[in-house]
Coordinates of C-alpha atoms and ligand atoms in Angstrom, one line a residue:
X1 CA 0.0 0.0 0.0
X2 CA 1.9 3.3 -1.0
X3 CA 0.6 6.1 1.2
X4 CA 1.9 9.7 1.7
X5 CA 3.2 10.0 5.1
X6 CA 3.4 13.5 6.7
X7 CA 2.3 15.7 9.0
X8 CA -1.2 15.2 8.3
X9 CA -2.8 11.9 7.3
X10 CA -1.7 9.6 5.4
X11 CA -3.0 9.6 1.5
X12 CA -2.7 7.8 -2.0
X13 CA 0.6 9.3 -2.9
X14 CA -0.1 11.1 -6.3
X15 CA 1.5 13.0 -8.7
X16 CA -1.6 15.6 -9.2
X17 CA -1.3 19.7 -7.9
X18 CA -1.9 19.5 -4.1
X19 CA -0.5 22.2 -1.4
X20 CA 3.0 20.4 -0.7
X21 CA 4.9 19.2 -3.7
X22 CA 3.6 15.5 -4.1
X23 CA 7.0 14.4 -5.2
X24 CA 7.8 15.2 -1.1
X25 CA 11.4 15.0 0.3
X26 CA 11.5 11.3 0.5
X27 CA 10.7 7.9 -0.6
X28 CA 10.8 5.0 1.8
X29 CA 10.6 2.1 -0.7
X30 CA 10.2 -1.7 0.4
X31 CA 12.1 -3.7 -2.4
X32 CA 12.1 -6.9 -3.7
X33 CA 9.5 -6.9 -6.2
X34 CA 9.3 -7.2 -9.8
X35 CA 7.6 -4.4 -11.8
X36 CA 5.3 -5.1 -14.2
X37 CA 2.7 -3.1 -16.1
X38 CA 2.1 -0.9 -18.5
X39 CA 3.5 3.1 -18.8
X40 CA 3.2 5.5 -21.4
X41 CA 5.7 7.8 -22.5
X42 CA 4.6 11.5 -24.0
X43 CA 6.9 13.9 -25.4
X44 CA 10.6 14.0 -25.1
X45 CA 11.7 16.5 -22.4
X46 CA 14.8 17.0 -24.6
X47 CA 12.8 18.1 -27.7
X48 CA 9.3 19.7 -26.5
X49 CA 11.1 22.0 -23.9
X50 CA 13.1 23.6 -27.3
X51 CA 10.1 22.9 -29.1
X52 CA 8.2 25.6 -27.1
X53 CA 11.3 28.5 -27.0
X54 CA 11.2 28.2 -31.1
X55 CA 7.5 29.1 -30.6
X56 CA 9.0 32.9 -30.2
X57 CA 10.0 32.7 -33.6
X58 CA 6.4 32.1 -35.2
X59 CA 4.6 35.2 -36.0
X60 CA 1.3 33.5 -35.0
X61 CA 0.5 30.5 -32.3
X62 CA 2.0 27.4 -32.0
X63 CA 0.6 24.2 -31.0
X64 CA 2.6 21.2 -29.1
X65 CA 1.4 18.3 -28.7
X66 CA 2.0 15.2 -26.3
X67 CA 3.9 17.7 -24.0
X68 CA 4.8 16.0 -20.7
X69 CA 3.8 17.2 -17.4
X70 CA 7.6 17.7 -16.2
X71 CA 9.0 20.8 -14.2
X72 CA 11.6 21.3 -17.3
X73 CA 8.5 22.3 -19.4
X74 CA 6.8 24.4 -16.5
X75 CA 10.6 26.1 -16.1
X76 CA 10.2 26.7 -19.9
X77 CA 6.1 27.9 -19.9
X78 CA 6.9 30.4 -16.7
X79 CA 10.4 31.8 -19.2
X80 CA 8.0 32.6 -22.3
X81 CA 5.6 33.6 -20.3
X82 CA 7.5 36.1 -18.1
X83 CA 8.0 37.5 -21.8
X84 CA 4.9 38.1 -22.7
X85 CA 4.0 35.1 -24.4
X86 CA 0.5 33.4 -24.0
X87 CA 0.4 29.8 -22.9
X88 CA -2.5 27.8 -23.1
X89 CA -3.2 24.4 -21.4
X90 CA -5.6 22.9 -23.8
X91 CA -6.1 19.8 -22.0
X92 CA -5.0 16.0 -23.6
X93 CA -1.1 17.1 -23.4
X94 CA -1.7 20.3 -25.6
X95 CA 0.0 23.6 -25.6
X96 CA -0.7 26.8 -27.3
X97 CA 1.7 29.6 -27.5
X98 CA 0.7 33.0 -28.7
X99 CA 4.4 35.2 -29.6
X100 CA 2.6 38.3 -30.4
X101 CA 2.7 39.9 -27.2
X102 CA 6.5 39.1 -26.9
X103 CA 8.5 41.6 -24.6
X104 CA 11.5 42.0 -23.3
X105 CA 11.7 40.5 -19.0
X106 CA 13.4 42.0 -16.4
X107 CA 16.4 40.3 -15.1
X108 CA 14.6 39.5 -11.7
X109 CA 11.8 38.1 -13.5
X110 CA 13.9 36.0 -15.4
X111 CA 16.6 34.7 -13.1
X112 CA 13.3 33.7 -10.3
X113 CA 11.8 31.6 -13.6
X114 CA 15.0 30.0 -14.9
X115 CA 14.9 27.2 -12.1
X116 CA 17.3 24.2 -12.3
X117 CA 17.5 24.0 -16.4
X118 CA 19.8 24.5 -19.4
X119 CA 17.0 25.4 -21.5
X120 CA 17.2 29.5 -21.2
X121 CA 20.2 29.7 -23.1
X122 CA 18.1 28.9 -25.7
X123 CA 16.4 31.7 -25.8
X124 CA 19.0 33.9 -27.4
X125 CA 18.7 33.7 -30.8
X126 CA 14.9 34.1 -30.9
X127 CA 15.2 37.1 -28.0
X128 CA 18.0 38.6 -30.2
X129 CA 15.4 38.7 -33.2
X130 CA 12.4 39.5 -32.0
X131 CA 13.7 42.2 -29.6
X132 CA 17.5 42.8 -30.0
X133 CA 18.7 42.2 -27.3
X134 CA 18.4 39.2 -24.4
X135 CA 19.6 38.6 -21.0
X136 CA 20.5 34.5 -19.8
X137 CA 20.9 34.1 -16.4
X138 CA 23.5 31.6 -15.2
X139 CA 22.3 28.3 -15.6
X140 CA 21.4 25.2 -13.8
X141 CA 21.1 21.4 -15.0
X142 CA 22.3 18.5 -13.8
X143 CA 25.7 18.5 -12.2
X144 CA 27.4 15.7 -14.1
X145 CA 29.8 17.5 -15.5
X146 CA 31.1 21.5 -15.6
X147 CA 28.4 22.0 -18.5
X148 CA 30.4 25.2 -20.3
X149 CA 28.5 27.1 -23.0
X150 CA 31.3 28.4 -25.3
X151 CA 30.1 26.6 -28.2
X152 CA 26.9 28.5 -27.7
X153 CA 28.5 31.8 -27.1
X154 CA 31.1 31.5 -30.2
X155 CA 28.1 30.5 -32.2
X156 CA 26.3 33.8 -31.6
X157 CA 29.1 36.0 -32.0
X158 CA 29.8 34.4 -35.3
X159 CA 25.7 35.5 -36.0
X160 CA 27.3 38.9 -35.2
X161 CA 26.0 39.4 -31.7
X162 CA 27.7 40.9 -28.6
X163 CA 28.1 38.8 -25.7
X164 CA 28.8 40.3 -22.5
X165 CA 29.9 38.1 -19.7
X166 CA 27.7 39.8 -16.2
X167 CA 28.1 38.1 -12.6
X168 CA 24.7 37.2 -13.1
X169 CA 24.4 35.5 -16.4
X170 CA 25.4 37.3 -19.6
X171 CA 24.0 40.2 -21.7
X172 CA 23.5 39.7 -25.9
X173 CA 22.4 42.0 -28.4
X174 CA 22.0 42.0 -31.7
X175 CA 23.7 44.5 -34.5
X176 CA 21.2 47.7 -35.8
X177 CA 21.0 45.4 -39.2
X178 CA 20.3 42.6 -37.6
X179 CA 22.2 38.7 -37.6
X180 CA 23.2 37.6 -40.5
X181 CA 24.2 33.8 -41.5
X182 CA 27.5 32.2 -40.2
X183 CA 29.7 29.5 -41.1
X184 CA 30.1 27.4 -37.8
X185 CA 32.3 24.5 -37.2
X186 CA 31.8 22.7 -33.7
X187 CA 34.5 21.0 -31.8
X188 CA 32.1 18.2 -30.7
X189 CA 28.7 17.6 -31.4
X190 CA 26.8 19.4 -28.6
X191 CA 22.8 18.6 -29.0
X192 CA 22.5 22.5 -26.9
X193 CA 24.9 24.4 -29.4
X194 CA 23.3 22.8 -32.4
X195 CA 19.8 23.7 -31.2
X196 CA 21.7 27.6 -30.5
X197 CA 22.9 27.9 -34.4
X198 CA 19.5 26.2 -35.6
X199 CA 17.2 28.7 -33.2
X200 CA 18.9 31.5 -34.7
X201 CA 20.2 30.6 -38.3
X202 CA 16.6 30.2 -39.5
X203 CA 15.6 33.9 -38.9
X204 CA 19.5 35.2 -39.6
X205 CA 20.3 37.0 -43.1
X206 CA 21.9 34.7 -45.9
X207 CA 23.3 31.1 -45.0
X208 CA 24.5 29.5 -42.4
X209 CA 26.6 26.5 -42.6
X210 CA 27.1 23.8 -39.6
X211 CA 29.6 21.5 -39.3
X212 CA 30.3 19.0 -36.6
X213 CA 26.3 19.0 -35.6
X214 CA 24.5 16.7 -34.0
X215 CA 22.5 14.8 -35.0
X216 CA 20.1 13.1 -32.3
X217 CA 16.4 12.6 -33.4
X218 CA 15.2 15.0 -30.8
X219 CA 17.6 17.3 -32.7
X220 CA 15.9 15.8 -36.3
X221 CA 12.2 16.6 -34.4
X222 CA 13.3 20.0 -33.8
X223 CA 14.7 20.5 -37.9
X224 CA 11.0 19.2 -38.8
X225 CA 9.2 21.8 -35.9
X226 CA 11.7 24.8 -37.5
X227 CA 10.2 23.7 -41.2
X228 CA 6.9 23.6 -40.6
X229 CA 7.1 27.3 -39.4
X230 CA 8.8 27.9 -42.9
X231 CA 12.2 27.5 -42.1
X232 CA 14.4 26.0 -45.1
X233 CA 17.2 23.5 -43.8
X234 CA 19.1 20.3 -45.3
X235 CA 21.5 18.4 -44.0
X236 CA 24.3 15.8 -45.1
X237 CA 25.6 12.5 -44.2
X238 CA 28.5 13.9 -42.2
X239 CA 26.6 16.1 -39.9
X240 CA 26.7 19.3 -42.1
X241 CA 23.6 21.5 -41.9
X242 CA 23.1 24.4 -43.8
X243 CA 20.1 27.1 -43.0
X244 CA 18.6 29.7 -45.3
X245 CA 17.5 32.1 -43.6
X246 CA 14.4 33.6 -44.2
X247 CA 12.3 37.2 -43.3
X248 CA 9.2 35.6 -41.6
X249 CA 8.4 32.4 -40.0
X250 CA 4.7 31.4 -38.5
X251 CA 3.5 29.1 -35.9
X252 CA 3.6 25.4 -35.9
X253 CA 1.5 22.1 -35.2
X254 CA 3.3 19.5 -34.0
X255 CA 3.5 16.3 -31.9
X256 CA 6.7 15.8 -30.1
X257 CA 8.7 12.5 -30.8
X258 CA 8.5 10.2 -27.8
X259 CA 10.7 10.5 -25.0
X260 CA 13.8 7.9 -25.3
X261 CA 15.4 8.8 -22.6
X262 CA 12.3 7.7 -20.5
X263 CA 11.4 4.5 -22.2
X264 CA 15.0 3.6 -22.0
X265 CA 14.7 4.1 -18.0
X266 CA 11.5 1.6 -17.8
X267 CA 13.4 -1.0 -20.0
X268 CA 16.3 -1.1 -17.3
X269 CA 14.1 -1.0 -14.6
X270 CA 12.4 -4.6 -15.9
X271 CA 16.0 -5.9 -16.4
X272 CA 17.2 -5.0 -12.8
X273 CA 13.7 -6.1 -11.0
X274 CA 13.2 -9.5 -13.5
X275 CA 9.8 -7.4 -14.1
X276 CA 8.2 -7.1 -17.3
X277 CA 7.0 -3.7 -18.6
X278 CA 5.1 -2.4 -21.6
X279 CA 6.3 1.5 -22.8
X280 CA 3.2 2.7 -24.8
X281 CA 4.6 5.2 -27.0
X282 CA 8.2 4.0 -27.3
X283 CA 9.2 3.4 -31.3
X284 CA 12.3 0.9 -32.5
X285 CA 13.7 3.3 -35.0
X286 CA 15.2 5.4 -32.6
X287 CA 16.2 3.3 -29.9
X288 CA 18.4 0.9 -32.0
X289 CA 21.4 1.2 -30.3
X290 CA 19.4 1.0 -27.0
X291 CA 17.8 -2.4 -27.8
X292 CA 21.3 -3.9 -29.1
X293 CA 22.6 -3.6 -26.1
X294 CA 19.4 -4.6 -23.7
X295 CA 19.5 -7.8 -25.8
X296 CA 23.1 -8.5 -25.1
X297 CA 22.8 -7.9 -21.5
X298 CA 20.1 -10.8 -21.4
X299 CA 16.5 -8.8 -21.5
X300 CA 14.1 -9.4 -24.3
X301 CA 11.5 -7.3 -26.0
X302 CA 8.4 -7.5 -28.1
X303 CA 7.3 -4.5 -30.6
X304 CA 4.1 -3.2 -30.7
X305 CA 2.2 -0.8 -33.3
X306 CA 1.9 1.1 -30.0
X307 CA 5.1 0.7 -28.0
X308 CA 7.7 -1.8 -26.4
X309 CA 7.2 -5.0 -23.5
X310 CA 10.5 -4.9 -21.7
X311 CA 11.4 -7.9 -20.0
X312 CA 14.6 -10.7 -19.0
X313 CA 14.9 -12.9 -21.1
X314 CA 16.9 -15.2 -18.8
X315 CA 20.1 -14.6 -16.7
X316 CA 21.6 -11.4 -17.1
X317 CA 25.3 -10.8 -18.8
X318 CA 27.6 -8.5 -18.8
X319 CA 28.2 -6.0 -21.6
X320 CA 30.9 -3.8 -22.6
X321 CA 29.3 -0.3 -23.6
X322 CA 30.8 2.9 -24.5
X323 CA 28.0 6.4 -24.4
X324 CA 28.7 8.3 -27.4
X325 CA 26.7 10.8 -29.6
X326 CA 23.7 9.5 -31.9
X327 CA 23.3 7.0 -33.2
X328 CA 25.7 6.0 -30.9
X329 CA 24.5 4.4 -27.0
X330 CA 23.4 8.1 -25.3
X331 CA 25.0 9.0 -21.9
X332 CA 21.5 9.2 -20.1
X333 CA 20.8 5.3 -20.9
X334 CA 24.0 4.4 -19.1
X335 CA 23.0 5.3 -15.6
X336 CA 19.7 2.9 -15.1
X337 CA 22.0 0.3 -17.1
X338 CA 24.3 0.1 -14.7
X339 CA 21.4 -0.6 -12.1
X340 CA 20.9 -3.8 -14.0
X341 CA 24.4 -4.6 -14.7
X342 CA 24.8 -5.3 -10.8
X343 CA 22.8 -8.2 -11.6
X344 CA 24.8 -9.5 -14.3
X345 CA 26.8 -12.8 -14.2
X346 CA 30.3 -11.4 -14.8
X347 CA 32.2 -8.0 -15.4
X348 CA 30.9 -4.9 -17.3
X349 CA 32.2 -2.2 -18.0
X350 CA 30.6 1.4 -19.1
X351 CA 32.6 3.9 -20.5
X352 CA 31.4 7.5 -20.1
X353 CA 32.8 9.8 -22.7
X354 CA 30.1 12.7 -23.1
X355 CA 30.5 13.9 -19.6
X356 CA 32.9 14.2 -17.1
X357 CA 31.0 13.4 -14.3
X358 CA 28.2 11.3 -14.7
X359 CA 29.4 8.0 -12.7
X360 CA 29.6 9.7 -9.4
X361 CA 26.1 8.1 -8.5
X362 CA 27.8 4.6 -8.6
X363 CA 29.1 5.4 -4.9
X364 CA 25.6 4.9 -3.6
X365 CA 25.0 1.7 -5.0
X366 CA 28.2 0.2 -4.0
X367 CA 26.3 1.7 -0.8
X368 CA 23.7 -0.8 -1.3
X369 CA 26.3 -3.8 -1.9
X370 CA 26.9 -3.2 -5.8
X371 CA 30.9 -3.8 -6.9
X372 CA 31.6 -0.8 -9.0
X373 CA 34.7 0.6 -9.5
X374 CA 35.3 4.1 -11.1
X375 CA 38.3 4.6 -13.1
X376 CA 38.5 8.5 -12.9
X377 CA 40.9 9.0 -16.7
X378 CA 38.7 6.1 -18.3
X379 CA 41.0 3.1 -19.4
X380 CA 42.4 1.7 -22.9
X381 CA 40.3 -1.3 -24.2
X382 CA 40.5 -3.5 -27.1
X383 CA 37.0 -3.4 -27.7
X384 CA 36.5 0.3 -27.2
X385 CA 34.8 2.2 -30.4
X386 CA 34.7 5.9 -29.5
X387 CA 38.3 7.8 -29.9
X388 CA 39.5 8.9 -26.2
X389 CA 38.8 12.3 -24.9
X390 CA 40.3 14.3 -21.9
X391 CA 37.2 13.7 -20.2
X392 CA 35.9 10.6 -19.8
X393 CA 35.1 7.8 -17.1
X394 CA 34.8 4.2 -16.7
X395 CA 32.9 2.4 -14.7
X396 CA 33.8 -1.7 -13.9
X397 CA 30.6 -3.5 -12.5
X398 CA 31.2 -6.9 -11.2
X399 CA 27.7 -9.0 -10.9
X400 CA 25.9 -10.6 -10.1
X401 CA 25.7 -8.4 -6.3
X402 CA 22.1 -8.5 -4.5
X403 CA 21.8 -5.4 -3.2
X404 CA 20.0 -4.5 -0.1
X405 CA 18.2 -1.1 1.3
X406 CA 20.1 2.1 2.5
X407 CA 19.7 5.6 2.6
X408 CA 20.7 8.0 -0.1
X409 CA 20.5 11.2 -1.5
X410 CA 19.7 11.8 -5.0
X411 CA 22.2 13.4 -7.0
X412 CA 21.1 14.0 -10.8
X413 CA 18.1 13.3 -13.1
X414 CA 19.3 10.0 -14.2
X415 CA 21.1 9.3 -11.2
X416 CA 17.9 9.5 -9.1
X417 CA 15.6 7.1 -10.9
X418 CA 18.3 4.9 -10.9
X419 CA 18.5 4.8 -7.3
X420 CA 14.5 4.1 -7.5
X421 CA 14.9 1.5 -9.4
X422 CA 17.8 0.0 -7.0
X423 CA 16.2 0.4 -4.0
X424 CA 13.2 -1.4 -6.2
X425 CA 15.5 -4.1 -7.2
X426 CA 17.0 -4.6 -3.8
X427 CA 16.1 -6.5 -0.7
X428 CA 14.4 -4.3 2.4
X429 CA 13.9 -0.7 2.2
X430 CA 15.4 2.1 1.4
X431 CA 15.0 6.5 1.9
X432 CA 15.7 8.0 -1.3
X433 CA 16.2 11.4 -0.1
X434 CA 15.8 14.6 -2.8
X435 CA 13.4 12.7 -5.4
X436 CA 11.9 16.3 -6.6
X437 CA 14.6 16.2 -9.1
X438 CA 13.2 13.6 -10.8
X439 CA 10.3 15.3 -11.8
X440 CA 12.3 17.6 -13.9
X441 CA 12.5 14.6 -16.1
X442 CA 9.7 11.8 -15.4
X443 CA 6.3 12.4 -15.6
X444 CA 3.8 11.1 -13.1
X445 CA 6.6 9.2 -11.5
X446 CA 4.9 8.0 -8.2
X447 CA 1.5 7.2 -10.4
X448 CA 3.6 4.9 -13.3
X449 CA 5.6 3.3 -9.6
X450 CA 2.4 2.5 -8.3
X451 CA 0.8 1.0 -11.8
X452 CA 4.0 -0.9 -12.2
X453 CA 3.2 -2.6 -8.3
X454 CA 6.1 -0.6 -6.8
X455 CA 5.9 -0.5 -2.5
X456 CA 6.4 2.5 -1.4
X457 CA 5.5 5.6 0.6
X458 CA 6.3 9.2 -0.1
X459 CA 7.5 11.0 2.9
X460 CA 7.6 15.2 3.1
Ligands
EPZ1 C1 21.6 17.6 -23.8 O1 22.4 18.3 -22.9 C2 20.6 16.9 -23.0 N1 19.8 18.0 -22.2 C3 21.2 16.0 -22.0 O2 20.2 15.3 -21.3 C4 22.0 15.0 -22.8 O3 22.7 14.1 -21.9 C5 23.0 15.7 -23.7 O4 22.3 16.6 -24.6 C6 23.8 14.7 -24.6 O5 22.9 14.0 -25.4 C7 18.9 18.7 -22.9 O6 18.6 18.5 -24.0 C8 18.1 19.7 -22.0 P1 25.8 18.7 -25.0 P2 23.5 19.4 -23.5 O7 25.9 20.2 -25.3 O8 22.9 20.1 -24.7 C9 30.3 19.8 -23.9 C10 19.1 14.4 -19.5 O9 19.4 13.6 -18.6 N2 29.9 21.2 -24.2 O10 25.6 17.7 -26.1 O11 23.9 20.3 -22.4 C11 29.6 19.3 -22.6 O12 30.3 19.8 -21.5 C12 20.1 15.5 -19.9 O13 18.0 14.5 -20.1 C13 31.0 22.1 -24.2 O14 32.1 21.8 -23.9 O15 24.7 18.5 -23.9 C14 29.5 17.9 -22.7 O16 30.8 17.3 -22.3 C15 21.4 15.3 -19.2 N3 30.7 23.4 -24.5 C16 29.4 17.6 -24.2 O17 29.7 18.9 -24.9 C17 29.4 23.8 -24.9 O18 29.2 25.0 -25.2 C18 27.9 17.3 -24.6 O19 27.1 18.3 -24.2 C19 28.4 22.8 -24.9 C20 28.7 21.5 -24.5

């Protein structure tokens, strides 16, 4: 029975509006149990939240559909909204955003709005032509890494803008003639500074040409949001994209492409509980790489016109994964993977090489009787793919380890479901201290726990 425990009564812990945040301080979760169910994923966090800032470039209203109910998107809604912008709820996951009364915020305004998210850098290129000018507060996201934004800011001078670095955040604006097109090369292929040049290079005089992009389908989603509202871009086999840019662009309608991230969470949560769960919504296309590797590690799945069944398909074995850029194994699969890997009959071993920080969250499970060792400067490897860079990790996970209950502190997005789904897979309970975070990326978290026969109460 999952009941929220406070100072009150107890109550059916939900994930509707009450007074006190309903993802609470803390969950006390009694493990042991399998999950199995049935969850539906909406939108992708990654692509509606960007989805919604290139609504400022429309001259008329936008509509976005299957947006998730995360605090990413309300971060984003409260941004455009403390700019004038009109956002509707339309009910059944609907959006509509009205541009035309589009002002300039105050800094205040802004900075109390811009919460614990990347996404306001974003908002440059469409600030800087609708208005001229635009002021980014310093920014938040998950600490897995130092998360710079020179690419983004090197990007925008090339448009022509001025960037000026402020204690609080920094200060743009846009020449008298406006920003005109720019030939870009990136020195890796950031998903944020490839969503910078596209925001602005579609509105920008002449052509802009991108090298080095990225390519992720949330990044494709976006390309196909930006043509609808009359943009004109093509792109090349070796991640070129070039932008014409044009004088006028209008609103779009569009559904956002499913969230990958999340489905990818529920399918390692059924390999490290030996549950069995159905994704409505997930789509094979773009999790490839995803279900290579699920397969190799010993889960199985079935797909459906309308999404994925997740489940073991016998002992679990150890894999030997590197996270890379699309269409490559992403770095937010790796953390729930590595949930499951504790439960694999030999060594794995994960290399990290998009962020520099991202295995940090392995100390808690060893908390909980995982064998994880971090390798700080990565390590050579015959079978590794990806060419070294300064910055990566490696995890080693020796399995199988049963874990049992303990008490941690959520560090990251990823980070904390995967501690969920530990404390799921392991014996007794655990206090999973800080799960607010995770609503930043998981929709209705307590309600899919509870569908999926999770025990567990919330605790404020
Ligand atoms: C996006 O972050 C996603 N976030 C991340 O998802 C995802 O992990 C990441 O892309 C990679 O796929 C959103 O879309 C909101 P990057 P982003 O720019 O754009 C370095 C999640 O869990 N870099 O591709 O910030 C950077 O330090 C989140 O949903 C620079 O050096 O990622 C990192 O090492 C976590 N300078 C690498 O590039 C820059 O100016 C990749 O970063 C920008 C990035």
């Amino acid at each position: 029975m999952n009941t929220l425990v406070s100072d009150a009564s107890a109550a059916q812990p939900s994930d509707s509006s009450g007074d006190s945040d309903p993802m609470g301080r803390m969950l006390v979760i009694r493990g042991g149990r399998p999950l199995t169910g049935r969850v539906e994923v909406k939108g992708a966090k990654n692509l509606a939240t960007k989805a919604m800032v290139a609504a400022l470039l429309g001259e008329t209203e936008s509509v976005l559909r299957d947006v998730p109910d995360i605090s990413d998107v309300h971060v984003v809604r409260s941004l455009l909204e403390v700019h004038g912008v009109t956002v509707t709820d339309e009910g059944d996951d609907v959006l509509r955003l009205d541009p035309s009364g589009a002002v300039s915020a105050h800094f205040e305004e802004i900075d109390a709005h811009a919460g614990a998210s990347r996404i306001p850098i974003l908002f440059c290129g469409p600030l800087l032509h609708l208005l001229g000018q635009a002021f980014i507060p310093d920014l938040g996201g998950c600490r897995i890494g130092d998360r710079p934004i020179d690419f983004h800011l090197d990007a925008l001078r090339a448009f022509g803008a001025t960037v000026e670095k402020l204690p609080s955040g920094i200060r743009l604006s846009a020449p008298a003639e406006g920003l005109h097109g720019a030939d870009i090369t990136l020195p890796y292929p950031s998903v944020g500074a490839t969503e910078q040049v596209l925001l602005t290079a579609v509105r920008a005089k002449g052509t802009t040409e991108l090298r080095g992009a990225a390519i992720e389908p949330e990044i494709m989603d976006l390309i196909a949001v930006l043509q609808k509202m009359g943009a004109i871009i093509s792109y090349e086999p070796n991640r070129v994209i070039f932008i014409e840019g044009v004088d006028s662009l209008r609103g779009y309608d569009h559904r956002a492409i499913f969230d990958r991230n999340e489905a990818a969470s529920w399918a390692c949560a059924a390999l490290a509980t030996d549950g069995d769960i159905f994704v409505g919504g997930a789509k094979q296309p773009e999790m490839l790489t995803f279900l290579n590797v699920f397969r190799k590690a010993g889960g199985d799945f079935d797909i459906a016109e309308d999404g994925i069944r997740f489940r073991r398909g016998g002992a679990l074995k150890p894999v030997v994964v590197e996270t890379d850029v699309h269409p490559g194994f992403m770095t937010d699969w790796q953390q729930p993977l590595i949930v499951a890997l504790t439960q694999a009959e030999g060594v794995s071993t994960v290399h990290e090489t998009v962020y520099e920080n991202r295995l940090g969250f392995t100390q808690a499970l060893n908390k909980m009787g995982a064998d994880i060792v971090v390798h700080p400067e990565g390590f050579a490897s015959p079978e590794r793919r990806v060419a070294r860079r300064a910055l990566e990790q490696a995890a080693v996970i020796t399995g199988p380890t049963p874990l049992h209950g303990a008490d941690v502190v959520v560090p990251d997005l990823r980070g904390g479901y995967s501690y969920v789904i530990a404390a799921l897979a392991a014996e007794g309970t655990s206090h999973v201290r800080g799960v607010e975070i995770i609503r930043r990326g998981y929709e209705k978290f307590f309600d899919k726990l509870t569908a999926l026969g999770a025990d567990f109460d919330v605790v404020d």
